[in-house]
Short mmCIF file of C-alpha atoms in Angstrom, two decimals:
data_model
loop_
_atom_site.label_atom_id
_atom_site.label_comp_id
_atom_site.label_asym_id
_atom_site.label_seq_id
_atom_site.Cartn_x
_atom_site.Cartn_y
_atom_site.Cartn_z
CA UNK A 18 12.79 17.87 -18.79
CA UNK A 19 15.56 15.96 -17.00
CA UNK A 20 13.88 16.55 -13.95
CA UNK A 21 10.28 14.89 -14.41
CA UNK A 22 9.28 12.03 -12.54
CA UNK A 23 9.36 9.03 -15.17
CA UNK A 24 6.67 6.65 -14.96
CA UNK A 25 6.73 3.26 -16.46
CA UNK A 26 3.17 2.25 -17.80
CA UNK A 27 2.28 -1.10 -18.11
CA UNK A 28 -0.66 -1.28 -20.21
CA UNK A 29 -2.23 -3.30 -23.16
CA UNK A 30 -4.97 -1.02 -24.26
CA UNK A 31 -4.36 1.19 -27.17
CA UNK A 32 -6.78 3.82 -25.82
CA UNK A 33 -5.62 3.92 -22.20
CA UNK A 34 -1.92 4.18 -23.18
CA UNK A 35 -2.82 7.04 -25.73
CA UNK A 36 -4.94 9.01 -23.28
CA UNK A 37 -2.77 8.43 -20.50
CA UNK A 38 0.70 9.56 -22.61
CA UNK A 39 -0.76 12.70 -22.88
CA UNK A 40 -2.15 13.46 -20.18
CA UNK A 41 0.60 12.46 -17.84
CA UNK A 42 3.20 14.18 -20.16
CA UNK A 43 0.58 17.58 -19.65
CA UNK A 44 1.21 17.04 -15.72
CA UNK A 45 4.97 17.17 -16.06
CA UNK A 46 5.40 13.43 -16.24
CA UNK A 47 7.86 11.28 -18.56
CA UNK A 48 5.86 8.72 -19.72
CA UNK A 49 7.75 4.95 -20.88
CA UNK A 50 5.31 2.32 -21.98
CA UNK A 51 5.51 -1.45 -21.68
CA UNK A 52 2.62 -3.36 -23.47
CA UNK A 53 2.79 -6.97 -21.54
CA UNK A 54 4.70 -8.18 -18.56
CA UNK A 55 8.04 -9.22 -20.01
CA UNK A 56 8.29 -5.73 -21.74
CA UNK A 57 7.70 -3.97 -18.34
CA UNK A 58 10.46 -6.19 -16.92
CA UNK A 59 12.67 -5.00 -19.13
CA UNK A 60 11.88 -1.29 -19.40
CA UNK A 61 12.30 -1.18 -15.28
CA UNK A 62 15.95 -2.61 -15.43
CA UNK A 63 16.12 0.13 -18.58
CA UNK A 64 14.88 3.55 -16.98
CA UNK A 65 14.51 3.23 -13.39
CA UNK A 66 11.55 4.52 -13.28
CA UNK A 67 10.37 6.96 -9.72
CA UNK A 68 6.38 4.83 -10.17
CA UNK A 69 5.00 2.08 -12.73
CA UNK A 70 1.07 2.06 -13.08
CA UNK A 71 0.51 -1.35 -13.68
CA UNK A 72 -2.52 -3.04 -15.26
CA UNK A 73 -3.73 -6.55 -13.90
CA UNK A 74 -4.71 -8.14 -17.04
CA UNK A 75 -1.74 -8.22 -19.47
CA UNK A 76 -0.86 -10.66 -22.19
CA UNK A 77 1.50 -13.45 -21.27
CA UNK A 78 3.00 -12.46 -17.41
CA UNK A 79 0.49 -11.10 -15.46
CA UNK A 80 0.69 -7.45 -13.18
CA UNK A 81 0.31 -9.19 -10.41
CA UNK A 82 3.77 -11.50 -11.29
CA UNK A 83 5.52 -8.72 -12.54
CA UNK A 84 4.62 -6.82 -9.13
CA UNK A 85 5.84 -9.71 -7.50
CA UNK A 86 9.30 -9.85 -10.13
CA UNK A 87 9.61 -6.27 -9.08
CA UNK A 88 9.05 -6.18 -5.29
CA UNK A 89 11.83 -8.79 -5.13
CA UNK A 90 14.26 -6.16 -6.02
CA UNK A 91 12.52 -2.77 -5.51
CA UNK A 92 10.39 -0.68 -3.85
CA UNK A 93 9.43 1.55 -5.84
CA UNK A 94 5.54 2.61 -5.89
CA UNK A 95 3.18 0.57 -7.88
CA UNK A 96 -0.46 1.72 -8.49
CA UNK A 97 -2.12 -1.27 -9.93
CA UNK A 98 -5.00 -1.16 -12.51
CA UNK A 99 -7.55 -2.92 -12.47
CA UNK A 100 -10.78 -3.68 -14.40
CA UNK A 101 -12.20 -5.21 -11.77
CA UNK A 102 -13.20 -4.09 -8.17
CA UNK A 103 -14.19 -7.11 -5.62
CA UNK A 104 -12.26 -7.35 -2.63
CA UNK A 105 -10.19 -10.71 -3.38
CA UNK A 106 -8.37 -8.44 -6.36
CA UNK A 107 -8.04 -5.68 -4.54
CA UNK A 108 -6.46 -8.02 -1.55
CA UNK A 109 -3.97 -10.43 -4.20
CA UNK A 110 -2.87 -6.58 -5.39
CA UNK A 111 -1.96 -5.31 -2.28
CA UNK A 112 -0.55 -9.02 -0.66
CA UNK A 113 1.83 -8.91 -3.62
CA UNK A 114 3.08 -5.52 -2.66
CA UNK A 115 1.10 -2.87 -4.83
CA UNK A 116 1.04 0.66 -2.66
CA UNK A 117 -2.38 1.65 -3.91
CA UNK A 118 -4.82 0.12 -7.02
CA UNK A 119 -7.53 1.93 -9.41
CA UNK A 120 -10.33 0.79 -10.98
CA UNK A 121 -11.22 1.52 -14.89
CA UNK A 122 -12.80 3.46 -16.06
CA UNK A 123 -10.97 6.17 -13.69
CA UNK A 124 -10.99 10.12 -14.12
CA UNK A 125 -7.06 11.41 -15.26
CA UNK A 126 -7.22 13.81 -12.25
CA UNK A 127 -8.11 11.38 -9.73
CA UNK A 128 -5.33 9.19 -11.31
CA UNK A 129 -2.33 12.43 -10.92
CA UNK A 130 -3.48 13.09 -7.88
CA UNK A 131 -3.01 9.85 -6.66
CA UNK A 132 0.23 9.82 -8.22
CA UNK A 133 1.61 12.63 -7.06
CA UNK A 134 0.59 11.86 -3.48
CA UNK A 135 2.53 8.56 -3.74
CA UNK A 136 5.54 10.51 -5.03
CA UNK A 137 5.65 13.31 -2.32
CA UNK A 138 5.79 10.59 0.74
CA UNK A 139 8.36 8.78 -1.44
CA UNK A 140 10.31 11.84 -1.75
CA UNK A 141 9.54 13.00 2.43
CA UNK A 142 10.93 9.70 3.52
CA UNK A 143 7.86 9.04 4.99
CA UNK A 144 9.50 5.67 6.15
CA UNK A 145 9.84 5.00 9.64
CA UNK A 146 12.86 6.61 10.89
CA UNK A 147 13.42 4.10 14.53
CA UNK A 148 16.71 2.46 13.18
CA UNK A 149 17.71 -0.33 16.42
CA UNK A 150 13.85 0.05 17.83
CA UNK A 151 12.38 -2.87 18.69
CA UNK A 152 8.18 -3.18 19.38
CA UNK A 153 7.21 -5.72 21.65
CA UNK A 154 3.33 -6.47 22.50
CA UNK A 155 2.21 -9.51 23.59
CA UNK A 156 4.09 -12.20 21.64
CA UNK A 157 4.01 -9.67 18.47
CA UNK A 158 7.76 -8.14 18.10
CA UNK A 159 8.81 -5.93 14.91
CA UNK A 160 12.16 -4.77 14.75
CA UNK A 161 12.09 -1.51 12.79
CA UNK A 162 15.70 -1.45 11.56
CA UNK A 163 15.38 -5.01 9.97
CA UNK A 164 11.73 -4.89 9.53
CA UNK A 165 11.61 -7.97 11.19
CA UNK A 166 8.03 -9.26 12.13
CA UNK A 167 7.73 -12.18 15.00
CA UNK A 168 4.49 -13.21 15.71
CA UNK A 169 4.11 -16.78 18.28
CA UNK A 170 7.45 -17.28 17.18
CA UNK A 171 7.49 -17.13 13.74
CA UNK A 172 8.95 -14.93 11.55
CA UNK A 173 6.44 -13.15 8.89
CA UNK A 174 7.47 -11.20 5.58
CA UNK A 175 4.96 -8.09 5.45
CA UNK A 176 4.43 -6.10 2.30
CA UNK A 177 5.01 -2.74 2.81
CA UNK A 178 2.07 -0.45 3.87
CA UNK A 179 0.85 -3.44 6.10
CA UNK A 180 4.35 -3.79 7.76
CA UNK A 181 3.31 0.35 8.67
CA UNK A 182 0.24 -0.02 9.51
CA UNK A 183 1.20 -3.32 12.24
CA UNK A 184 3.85 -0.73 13.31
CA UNK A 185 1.61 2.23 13.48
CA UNK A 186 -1.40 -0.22 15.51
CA UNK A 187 1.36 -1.62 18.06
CA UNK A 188 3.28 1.30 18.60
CA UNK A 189 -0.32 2.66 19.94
CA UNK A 190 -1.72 -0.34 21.82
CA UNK A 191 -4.33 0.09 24.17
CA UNK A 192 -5.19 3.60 22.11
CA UNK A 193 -7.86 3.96 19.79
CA UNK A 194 -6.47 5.18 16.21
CA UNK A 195 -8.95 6.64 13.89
CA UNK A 196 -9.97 5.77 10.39
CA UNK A 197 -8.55 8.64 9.69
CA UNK A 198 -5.13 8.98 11.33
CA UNK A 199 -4.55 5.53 10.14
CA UNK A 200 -4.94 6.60 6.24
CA UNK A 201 -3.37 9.72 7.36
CA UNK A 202 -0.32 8.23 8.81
CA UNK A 203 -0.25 4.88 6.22
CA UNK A 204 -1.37 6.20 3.00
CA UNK A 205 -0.64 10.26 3.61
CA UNK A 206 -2.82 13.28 4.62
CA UNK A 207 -3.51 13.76 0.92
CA UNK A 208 -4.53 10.07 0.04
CA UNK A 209 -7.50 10.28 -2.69
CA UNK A 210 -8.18 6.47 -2.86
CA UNK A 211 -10.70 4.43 -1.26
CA UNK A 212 -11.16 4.00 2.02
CA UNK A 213 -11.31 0.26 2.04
CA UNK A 214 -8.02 -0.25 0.91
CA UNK A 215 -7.45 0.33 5.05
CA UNK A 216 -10.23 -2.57 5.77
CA UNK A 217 -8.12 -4.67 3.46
CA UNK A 218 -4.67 -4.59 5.13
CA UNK A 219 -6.48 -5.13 8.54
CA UNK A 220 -8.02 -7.94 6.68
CA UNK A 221 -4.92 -9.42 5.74
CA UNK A 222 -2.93 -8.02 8.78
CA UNK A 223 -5.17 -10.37 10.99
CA UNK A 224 -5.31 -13.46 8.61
CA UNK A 225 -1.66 -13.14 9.59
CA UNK A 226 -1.25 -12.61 13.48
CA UNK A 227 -4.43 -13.56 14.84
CA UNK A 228 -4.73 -17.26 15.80
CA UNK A 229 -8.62 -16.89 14.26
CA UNK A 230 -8.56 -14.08 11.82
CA UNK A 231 -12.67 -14.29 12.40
CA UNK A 232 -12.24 -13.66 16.25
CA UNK A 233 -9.32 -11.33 16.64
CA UNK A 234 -7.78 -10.29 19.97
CA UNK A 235 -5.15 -7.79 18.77
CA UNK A 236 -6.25 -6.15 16.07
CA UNK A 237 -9.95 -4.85 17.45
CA UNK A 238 -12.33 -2.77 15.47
CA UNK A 239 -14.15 0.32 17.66
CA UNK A 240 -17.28 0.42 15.79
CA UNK A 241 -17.91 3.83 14.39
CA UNK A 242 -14.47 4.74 15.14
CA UNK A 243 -11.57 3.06 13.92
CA UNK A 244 -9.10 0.08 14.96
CA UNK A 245 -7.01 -0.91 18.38
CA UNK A 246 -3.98 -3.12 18.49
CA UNK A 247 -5.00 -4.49 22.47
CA UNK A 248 -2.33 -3.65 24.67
CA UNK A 249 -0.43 -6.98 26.77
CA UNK A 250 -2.41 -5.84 29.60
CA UNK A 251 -5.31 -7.38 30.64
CA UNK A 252 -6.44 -5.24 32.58
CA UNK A 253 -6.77 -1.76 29.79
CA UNK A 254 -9.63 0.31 29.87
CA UNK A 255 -12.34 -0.17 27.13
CA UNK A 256 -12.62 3.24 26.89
CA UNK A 257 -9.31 4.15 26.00
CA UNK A 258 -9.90 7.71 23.95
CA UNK A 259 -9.03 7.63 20.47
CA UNK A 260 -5.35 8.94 19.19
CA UNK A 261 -5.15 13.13 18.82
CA UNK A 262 -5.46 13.64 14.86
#
């Protein structure tokens, strides 16, 4: 028992919290609940928990603030729950540094198996290991040790998975990376979630470092294929093959 992942659910629905206590405890999973925002403050300083699922729409502090409250200090995975699925919630989840979001009404299994892909990269140290490398391209820089991000200059604070996924683009430029290897190498080879969630962060990425997010030249989509950060040469080959996956 002393050994099970604890996670810290944030939720306000009676139903959700009782169907979700169960069948997380079933799975091997110690289940603490917080019913608003403040609570889930507290129970995080409290138990330390290895993920929190964490619903949007709470009572007083929203997930989104306490995501933000938590990110300040921690990095531990948040899957955010939602009840809603456009694009602008899934992009104000992920800019305020959620690892991954579900929508209700969501099927237990899909929700454990997310889970328990989160925890296995957490606990592979799936973090890039390039302490003292520094990326140049272009007038993009990151430093890896200090996740430092320069971009024309200025200095950028990246939420996690995008910080990655720049890092995973520019350490690749000129090459074509697949959908595929980029969810692969971002999110995990077992990543059940949607697809989009990689369309998002480029989203974002480029609202960022391009100098018109609606006419990027760095961050290039290969139609039918996948994305590629364009190297500082002008002179790169269009048909650069895609990355080996």
């Amino acid at each position: 028992m002393a050994n099970q992942p604890v996670i810290l659910l944030v939720e306000d629905e009676e139903s959700y919290i009782d169907a979700l206590d169960v069948g997380l405890s079933r799975e091997g999973f110690t289940v603490v609940v917080a019913r608003d925002g403040a609570e889930a403050l507290k129970r995080f300083e409290e138990v330390n928990p290895d993920l929190i699922l964490l619903d949007v729409m709470l009572p007083g502090l929203s997930g989104l603030d306490v995501c933000r409250e938590i990110r300040l200090k921690s990095q531990v995975p948040i899957i955010m729950v939602t009840a809603k699925s456009s694009e602008i919630d899934t992009v104000v989840g992920l800019e305020v540094g959620a690892d991954d979001y579900v929508t209700k009404p969501y099927r237990l299994r899909e929700l454990v198996a997310r889970v328990r892909a989160v925890l296995r990269r957490r606990s592979s140290h799936e973090e890039p290991e390039l302490a003292g490398d520094v990326v140049v391209v272009g007038d993009c820089s990151i430093d890896v040790e200090s996740r430092e991000v320069v971009v024309r200059g200025e200095t950028l604070g990246l939420p996690r998975k995008e910080f990655e996924l720049l890092l995973l683009l520019m350490e690749n430029a000129g090459r074509v990376l697949t959908r595929s290897t980029c969810i692969e190498r971002v999110w995990g080879y077992d990543y059940v979630g949607d697809t989009k969630t990689l369309d998002v962060h480029v989203k974002r990425l480029r609202s960022k470092i391009e100098v018109d997010p609606g006419e990027p030249t760095r961050i290039l989509t290969v139609r039918g294929v996948g994305y590629r950060f364009r190297s500082a040469k002008s002179t790169e080959s269009r048909g650069t093959p895609p990355i080996n996956e």
